[in-house]
PDB file of C-alpha atoms in Angstrom:
ATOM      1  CA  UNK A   1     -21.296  38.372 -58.142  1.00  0.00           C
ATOM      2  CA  UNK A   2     -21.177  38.438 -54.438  1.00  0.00           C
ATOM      3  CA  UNK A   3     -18.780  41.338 -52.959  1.00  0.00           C
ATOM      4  CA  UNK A   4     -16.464  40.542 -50.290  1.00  0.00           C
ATOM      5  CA  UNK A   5     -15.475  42.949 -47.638  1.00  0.00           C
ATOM      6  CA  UNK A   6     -11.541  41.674 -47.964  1.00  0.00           C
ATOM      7  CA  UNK A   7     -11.356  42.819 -51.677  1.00  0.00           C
ATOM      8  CA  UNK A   8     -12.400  46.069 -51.180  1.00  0.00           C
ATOM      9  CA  UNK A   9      -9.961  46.629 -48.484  1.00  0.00           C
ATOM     10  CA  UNK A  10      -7.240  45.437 -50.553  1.00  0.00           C
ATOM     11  CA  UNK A  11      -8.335  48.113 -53.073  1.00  0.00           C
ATOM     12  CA  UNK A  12      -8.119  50.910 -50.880  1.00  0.00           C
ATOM     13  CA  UNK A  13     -12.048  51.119 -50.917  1.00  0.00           C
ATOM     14  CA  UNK A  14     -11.967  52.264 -46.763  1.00  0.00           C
ATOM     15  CA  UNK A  15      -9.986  55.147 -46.939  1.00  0.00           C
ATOM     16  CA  UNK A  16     -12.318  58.031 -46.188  1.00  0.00           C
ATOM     17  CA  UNK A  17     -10.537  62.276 -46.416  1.00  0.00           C
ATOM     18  CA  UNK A  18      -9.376  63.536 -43.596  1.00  0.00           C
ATOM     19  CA  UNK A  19     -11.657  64.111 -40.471  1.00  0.00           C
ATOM     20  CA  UNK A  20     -11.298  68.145 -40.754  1.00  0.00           C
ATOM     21  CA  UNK A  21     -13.207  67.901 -44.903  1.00  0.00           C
ATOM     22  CA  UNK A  22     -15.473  65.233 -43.797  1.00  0.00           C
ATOM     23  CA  UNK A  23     -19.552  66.011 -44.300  1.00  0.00           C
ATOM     24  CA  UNK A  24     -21.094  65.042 -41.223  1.00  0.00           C
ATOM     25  CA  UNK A  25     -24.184  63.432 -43.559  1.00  0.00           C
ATOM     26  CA  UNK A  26     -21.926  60.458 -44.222  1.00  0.00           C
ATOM     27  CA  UNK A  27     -21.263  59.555 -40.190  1.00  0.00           C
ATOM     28  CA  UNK A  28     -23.649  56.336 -40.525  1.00  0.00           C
ATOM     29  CA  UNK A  29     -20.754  54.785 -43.178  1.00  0.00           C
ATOM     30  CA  UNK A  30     -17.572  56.086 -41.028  1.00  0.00           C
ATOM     31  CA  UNK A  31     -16.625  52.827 -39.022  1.00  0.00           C
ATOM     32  CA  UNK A  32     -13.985  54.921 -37.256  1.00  0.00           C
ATOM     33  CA  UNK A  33     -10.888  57.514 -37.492  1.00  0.00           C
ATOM     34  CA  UNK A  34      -7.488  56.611 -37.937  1.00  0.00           C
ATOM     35  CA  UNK A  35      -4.522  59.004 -37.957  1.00  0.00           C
ATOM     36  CA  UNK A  36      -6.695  62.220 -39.111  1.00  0.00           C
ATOM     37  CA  UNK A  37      -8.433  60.135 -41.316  1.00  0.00           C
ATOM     38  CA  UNK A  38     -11.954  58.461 -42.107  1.00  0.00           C
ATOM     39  CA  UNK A  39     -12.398  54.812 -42.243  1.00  0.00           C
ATOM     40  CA  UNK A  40     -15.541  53.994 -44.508  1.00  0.00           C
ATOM     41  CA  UNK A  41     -17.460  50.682 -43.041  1.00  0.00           C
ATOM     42  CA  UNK A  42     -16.590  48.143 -45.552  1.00  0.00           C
ATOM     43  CA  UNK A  43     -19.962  46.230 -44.422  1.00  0.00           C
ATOM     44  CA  UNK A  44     -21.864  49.116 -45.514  1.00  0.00           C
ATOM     45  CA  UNK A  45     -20.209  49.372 -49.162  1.00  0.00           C
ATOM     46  CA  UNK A  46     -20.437  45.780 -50.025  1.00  0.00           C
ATOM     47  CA  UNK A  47     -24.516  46.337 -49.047  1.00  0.00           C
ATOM     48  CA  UNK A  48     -24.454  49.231 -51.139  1.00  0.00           C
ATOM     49  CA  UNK A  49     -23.001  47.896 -54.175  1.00  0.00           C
ATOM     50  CA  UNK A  50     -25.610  45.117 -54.012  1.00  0.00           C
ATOM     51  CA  UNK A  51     -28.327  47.200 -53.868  1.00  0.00           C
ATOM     52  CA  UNK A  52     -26.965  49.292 -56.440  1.00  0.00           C
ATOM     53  CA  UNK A  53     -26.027  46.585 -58.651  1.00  0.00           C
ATOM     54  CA  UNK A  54     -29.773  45.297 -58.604  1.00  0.00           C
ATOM     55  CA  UNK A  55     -31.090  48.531 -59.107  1.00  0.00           C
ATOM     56  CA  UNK A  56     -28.892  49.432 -62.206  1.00  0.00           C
ATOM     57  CA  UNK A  57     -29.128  45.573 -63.934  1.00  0.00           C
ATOM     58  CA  UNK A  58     -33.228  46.233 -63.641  1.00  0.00           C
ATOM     59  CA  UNK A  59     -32.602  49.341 -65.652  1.00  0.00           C
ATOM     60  CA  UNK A  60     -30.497  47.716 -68.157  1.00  0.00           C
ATOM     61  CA  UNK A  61     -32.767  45.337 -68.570  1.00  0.00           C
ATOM     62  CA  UNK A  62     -35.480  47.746 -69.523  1.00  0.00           C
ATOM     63  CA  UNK A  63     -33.570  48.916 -72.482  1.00  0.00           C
ATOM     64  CA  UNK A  64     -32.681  52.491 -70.927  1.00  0.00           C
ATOM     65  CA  UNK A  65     -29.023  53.631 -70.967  1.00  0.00           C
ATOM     66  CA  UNK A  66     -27.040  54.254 -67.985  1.00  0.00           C
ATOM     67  CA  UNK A  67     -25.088  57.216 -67.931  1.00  0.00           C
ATOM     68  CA  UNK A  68     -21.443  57.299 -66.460  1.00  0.00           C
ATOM     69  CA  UNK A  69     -20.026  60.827 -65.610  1.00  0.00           C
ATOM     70  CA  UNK A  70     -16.130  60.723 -64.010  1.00  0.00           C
ATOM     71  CA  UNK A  71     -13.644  63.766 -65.971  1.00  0.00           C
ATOM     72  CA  UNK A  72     -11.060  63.095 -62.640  1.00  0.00           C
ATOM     73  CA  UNK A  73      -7.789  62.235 -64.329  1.00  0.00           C
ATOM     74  CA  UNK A  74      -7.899  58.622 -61.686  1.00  0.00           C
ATOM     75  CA  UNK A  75     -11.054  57.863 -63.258  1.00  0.00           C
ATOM     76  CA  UNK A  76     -11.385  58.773 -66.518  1.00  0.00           C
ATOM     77  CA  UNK A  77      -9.636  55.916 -68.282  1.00  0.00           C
ATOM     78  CA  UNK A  78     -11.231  52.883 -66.035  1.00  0.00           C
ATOM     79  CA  UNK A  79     -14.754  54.776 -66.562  1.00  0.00           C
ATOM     80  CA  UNK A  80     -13.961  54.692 -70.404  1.00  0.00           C
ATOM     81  CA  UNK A  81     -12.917  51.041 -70.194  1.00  0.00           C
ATOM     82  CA  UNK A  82     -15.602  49.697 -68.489  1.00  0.00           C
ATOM     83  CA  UNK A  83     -18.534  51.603 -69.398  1.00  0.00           C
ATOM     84  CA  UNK A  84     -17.330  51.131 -73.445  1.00  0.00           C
ATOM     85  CA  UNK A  85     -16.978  47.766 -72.694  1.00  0.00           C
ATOM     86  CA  UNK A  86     -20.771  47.198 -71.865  1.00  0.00           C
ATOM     87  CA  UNK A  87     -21.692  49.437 -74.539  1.00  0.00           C
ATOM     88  CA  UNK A  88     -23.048  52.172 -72.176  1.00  0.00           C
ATOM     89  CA  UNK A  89     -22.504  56.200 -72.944  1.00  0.00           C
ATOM     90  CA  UNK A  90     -20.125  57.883 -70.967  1.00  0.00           C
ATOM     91  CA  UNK A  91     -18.506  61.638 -70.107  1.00  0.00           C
ATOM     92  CA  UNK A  92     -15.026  61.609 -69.118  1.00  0.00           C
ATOM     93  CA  UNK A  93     -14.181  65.359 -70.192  1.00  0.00           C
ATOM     94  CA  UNK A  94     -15.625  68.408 -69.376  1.00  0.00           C
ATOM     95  CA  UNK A  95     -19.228  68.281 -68.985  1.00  0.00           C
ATOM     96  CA  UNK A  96     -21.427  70.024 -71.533  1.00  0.00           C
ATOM     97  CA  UNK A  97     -23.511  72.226 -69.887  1.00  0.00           C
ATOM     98  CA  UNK A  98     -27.042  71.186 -70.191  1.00  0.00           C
ATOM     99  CA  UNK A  99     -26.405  67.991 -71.111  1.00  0.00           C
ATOM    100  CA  UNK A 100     -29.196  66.621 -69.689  1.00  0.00           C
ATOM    101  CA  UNK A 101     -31.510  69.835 -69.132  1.00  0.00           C
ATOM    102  CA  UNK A 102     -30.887  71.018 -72.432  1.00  0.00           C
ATOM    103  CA  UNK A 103     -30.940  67.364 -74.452  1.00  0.00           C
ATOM    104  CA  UNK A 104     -32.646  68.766 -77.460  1.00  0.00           C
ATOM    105  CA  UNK A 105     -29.245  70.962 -78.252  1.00  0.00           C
ATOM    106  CA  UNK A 106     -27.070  67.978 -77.491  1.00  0.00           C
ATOM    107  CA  UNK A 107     -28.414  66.144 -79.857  1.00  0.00           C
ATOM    108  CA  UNK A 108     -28.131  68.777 -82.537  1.00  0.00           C
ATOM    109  CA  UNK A 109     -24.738  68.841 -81.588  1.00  0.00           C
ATOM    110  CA  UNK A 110     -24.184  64.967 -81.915  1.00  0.00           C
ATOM    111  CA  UNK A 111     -26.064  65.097 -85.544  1.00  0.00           C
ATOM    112  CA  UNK A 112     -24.013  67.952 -86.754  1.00  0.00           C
ATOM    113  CA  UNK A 113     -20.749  65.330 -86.113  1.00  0.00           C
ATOM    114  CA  UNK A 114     -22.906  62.393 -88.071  1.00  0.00           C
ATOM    115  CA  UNK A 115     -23.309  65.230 -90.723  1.00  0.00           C
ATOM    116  CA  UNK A 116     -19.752  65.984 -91.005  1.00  0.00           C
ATOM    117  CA  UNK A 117     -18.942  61.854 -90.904  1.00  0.00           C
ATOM    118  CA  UNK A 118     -21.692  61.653 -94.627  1.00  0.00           C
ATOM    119  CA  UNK A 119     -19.823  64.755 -95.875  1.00  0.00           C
ATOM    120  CA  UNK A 120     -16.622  62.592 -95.933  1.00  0.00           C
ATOM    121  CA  UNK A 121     -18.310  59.804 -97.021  1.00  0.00           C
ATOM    122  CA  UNK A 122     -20.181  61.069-100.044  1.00  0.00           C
ATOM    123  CA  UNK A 123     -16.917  63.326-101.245  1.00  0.00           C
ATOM    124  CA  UNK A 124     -18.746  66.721-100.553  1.00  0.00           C
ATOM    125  CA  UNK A 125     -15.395  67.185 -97.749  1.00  0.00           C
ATOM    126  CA  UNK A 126     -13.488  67.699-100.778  1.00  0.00           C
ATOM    127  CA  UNK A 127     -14.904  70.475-102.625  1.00  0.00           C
ATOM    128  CA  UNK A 128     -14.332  72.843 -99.672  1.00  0.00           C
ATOM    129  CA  UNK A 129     -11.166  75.084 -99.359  1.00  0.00           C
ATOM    130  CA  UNK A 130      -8.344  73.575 -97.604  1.00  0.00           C
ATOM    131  CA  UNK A 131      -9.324  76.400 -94.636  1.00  0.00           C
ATOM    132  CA  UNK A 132     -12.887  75.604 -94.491  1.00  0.00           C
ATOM    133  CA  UNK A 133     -11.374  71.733 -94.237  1.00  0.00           C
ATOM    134  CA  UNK A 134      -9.540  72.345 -91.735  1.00  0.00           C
ATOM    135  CA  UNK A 135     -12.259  74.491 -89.679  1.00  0.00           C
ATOM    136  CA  UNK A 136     -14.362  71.156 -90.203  1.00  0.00           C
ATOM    137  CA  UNK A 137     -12.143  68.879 -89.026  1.00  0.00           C
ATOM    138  CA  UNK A 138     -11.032  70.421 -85.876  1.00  0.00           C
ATOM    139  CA  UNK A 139     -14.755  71.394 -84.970  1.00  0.00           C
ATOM    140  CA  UNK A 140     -14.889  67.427 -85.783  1.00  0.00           C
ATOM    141  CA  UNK A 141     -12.150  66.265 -83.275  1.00  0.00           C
ATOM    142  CA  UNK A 142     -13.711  68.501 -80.439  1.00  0.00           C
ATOM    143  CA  UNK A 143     -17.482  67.117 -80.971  1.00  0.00           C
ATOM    144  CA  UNK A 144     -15.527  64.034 -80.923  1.00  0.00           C
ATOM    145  CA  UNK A 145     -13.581  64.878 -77.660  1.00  0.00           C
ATOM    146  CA  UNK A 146     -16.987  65.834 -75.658  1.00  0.00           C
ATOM    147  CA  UNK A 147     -19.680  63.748 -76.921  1.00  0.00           C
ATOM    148  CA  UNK A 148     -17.946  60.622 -78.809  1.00  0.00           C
ATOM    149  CA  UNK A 149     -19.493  58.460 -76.330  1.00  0.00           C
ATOM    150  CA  UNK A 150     -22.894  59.621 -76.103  1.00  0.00           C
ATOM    151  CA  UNK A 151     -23.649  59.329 -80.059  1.00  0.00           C
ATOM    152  CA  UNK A 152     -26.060  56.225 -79.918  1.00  0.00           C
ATOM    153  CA  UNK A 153     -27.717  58.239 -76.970  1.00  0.00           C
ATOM    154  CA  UNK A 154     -30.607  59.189 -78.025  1.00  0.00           C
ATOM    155  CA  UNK A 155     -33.268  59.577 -75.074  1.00  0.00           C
ATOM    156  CA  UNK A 156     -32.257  60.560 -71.836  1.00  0.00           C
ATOM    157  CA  UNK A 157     -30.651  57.990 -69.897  1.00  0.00           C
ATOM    158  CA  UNK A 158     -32.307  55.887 -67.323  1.00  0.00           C
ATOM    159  CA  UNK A 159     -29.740  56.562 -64.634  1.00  0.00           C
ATOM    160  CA  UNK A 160     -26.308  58.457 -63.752  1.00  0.00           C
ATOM    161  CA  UNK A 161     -23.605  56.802 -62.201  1.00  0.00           C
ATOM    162  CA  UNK A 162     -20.926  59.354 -61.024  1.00  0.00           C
ATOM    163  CA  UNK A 163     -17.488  59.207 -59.750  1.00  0.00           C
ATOM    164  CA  UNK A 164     -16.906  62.379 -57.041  1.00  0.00           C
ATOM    165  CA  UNK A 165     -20.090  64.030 -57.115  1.00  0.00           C
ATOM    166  CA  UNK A 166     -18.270  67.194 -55.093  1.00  0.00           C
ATOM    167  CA  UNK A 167     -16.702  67.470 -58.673  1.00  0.00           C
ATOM    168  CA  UNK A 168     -19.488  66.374 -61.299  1.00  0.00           C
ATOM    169  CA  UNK A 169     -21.886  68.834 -59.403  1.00  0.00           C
ATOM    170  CA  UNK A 170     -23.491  70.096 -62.338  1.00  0.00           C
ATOM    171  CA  UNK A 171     -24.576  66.949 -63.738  1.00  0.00           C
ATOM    172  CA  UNK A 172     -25.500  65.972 -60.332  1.00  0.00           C
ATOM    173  CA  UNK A 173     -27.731  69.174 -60.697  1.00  0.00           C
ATOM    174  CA  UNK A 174     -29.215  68.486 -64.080  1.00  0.00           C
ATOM    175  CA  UNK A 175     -30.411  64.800 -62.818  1.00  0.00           C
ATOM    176  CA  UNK A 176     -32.092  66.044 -59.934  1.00  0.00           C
ATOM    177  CA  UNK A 177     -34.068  68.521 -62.316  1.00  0.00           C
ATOM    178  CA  UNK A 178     -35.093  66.059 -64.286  1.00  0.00           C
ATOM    179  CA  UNK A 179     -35.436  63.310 -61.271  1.00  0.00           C
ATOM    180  CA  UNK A 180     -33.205  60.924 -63.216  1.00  0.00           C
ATOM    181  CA  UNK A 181     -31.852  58.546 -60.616  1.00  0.00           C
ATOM    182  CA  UNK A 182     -28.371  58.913 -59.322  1.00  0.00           C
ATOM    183  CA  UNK A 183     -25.875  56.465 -58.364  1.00  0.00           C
ATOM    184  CA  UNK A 184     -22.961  57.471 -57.091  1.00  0.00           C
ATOM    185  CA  UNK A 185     -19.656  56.527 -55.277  1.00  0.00           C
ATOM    186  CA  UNK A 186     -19.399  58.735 -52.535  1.00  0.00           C
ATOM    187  CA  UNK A 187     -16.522  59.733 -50.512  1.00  0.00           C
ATOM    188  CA  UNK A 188     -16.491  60.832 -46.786  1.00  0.00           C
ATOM    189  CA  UNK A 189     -16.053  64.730 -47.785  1.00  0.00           C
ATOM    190  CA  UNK A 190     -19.457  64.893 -49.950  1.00  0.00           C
ATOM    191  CA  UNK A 191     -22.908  65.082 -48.761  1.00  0.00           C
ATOM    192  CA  UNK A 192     -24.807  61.197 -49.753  1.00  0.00           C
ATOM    193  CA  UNK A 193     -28.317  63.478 -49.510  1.00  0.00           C
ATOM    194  CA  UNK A 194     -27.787  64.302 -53.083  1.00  0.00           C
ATOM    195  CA  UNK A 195     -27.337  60.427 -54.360  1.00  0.00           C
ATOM    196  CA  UNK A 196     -30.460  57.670 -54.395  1.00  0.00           C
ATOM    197  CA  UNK A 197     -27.883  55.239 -54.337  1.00  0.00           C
ATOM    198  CA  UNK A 198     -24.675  55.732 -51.889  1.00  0.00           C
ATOM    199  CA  UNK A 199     -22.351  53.440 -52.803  1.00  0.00           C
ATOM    200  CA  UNK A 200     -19.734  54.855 -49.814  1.00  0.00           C
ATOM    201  CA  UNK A 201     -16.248  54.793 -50.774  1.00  0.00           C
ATOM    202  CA  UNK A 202     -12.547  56.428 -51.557  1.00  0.00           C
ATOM    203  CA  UNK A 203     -13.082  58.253 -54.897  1.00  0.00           C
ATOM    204  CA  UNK A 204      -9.867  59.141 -55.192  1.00  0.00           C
ATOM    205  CA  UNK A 205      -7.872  55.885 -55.693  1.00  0.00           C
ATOM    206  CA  UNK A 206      -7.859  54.658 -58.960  1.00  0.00           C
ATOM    207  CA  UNK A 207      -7.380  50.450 -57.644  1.00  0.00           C
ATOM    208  CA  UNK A 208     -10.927  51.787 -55.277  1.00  0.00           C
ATOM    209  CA  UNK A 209     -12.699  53.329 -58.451  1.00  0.00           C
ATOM    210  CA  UNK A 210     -11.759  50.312 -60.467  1.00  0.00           C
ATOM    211  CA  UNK A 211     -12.839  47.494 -58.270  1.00  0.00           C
ATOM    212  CA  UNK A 212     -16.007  49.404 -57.464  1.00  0.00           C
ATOM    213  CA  UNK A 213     -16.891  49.926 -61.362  1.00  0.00           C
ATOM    214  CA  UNK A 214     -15.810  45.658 -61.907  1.00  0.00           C
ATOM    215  CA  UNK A 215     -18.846  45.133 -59.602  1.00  0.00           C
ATOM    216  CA  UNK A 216     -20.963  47.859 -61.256  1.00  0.00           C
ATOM    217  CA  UNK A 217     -20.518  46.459 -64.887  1.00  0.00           C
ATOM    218  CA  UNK A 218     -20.745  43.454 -63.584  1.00  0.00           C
ATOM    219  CA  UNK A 219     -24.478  43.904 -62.404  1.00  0.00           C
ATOM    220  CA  UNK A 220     -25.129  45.998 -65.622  1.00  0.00           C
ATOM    221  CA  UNK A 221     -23.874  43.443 -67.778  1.00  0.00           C
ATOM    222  CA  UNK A 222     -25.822  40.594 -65.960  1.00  0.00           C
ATOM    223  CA  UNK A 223     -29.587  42.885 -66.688  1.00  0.00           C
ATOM    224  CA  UNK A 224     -28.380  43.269 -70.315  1.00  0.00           C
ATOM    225  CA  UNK A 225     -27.815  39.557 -70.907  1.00  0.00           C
ATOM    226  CA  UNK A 226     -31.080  38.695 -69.264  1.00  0.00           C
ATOM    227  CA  UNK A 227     -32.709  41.011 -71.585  1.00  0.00           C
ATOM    228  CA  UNK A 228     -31.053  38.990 -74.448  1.00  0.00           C
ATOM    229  CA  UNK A 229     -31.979  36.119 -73.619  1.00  0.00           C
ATOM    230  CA  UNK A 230     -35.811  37.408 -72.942  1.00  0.00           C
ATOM    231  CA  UNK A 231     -35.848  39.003 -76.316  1.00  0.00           C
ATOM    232  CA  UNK A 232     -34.473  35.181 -77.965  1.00  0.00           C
ATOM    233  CA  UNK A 233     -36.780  33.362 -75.993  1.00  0.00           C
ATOM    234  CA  UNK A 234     -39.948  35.657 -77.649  1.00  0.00           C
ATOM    235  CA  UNK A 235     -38.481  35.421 -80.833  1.00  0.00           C
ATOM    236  CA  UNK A 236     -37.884  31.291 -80.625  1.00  0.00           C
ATOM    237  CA  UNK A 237     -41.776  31.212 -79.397  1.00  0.00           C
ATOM    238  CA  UNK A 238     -43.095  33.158 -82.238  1.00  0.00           C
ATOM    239  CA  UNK A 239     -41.182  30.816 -84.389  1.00  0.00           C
ATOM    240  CA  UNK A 240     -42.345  27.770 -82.861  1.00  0.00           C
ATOM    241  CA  UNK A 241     -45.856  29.065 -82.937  1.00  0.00           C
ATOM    242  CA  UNK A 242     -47.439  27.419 -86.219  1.00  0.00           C
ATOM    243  CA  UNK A 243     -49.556  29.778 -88.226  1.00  0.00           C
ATOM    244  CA  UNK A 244     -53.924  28.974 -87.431  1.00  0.00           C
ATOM    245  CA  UNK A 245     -55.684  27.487 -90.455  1.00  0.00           C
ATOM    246  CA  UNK A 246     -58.217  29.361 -92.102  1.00  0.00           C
ATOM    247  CA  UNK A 247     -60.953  28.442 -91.169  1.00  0.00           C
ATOM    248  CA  UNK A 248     -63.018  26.672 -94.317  1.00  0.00           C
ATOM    249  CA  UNK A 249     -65.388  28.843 -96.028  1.00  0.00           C
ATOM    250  CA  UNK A 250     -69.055  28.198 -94.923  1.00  0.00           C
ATOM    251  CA  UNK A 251     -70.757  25.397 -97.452  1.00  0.00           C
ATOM    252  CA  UNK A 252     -73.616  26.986 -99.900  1.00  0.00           C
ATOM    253  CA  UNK A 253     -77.021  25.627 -98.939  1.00  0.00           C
ATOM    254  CA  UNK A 254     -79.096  24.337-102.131  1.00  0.00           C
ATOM    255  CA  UNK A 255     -82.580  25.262-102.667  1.00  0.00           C
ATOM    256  CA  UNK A 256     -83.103  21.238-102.357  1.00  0.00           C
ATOM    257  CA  UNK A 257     -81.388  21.316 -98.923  1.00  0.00           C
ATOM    258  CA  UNK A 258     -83.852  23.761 -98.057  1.00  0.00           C
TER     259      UNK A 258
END
C-alpha cells in the first residue's frame, strides 16, 4: 500500500515539538518552522514508512515476532488494536524491566500465569483458602495486566517497533544490548541515532500514531500472508508429489543360468 504525502498531513503526521525541545539529530527531516514549531518533511516519512514497511513484512515473513512497545495513554489503545489484530505481542503498560535482557525470568513469569490458568482448570483453585484465592487471583490479573500480550512469545522478538522512544527508553536500551532491530516513530524532540529505522513523525497525536501504525500492519500483515501462502504452496507440492516405487527386488540367478 503506497503512502501518500496528503494523508499524512491530514493526520497531523507534520507537526514536529516546538523549536526550543527539538534534537538537532533530526534537522535532515525538519522541512521548516512554523510559529515556534517543527514541520517534519512529509516526503521523508512516506520514504520511511516504505522502507520500514519492507523491512518489518521480511521479518514477518521469517516467522519472528515483532514487538510493539507504546504505554503513552494516545497510543496505547490503537497499539493494542492493531498489533492484536495481526496477532503480534505487544506492551502497552509499564515496561517490565528486563524484558528483553532478562527473557529467561519473563518467561517464568508468563508460565507461572499458564500455571495458575491449569489450577482453575483441573479444580486444584478450589481447595485453597478463600485468602490464598484471592492472593492468586489478583497476582493473576496483574501478570495479566503486564504480560497478557506477550504469552505466545516465546523467543525474543525479531524487531521492536516503538511509539516515543524519549519515553520507552529502557526498552530502547535493552534492544540495543541485544542488537535487536528498532523501528521507531520518531518525533522532532528525540535523537533518530538510537532507531535503525526512523520513521519521522508527531508521536503525540493519536489520528498521527494511528495512520502511521494502518501502514505498519499493513506491511506486517502483507509478509505474514506471503508466508501462508509459501507454507500452502509446500504443503500442496508434497501432496502432489506421488510416492517412488520400490524398486523390484533383484531376480535369483539359477545354477542353469550360470
Amino acid at each position: 500500500m503506497a503512502v501518500e504525502v496528503k494523508e499524512l498531513l491530514e493526520a497531523g503526521v507534520h507537526f514536529g515539538h516546538l523549536t526550543r525541545k527539538w534534537d538537532p539529530n533530526m534537522a535532515p527531516y525538519v522541512y521548516m518552522e512554523r510559529n515556534g514549531i517543527h514541520i517534519i518533511n512529509l516526503y521523508k516519512t512516506a520514504a520511511k514508512i516504505d522502507e520500514a514497511g519492507a523491512a518489518l513484512s521480511k521479518i514477518a515473513n521469517s516467522g519472528r515476532k515483532i514487538l510493539f512497545v507504546a504505554t503513552k495513554k494516545q497510543a496505547k489503545d490503537i497499539v493494542a488494536e492493531k498489533a492484536g489484530a495481526i496477532n503480534m505481542p505487544y506492551i502497552t503498560e509499564r515496561w517490565p524491566g528486563g524484558m528483553l535482557t532478562n527473557f529467561v525470568t519473563i518467561r517464568k513469569a508468563v508460565k507461572k500465569m499458564a500455571s495458575i490458568d491449569r489450577m482453575k482448570k483441573d479444580g486444584t483453585f478450589l481447595t485453597l483458602s478463600k485468602k490464598e484465592r484471592l492472593q492468586v487471583d489478583r497476582l493473576r490479573a496483574k501478570l495479566e495486566k503486564n504480560l497478557g500480550s506477550i504469552t505466545d512469545m516465546t523467543r525474543l522478538p525479531g524487531a521492536l517497533f516503538v511509539v516515543d522512544i524519549k519515553r520507552e527508553h529502557i526498552a530502547i536500551k535493552e534492544a540495543q544490548k541485544l542488537n535487536i532491530p528498532i523501528f521507531a516513530m520518531v518525533d522532532t524532540n528525540s535523537d533518530p541515532r538510537q532507531v535503525d529505522y526512523v520513521i519521522p513523525a508527531n508521536d503525540d497525536a493519536s489520528k498521527s500514531i494511528d495512520k502511521i501504525l494502518s501502514h505498519v500492519t499493513s506491511a506486517i500483515s502483507e509478509g505474514l500472508a506471503e508466508r501462508k501462502a509459501d507454507k500452502d504452496a509446500a504443503a500442496s507440492a508434497k501432496e502432489e508429489t506421488p510416492k517412488a516405487k520400490a524398486a523390484p527386488a533383484p531376480k535369483a540367478v539359477s545354477e542353469e543360468e550360470e
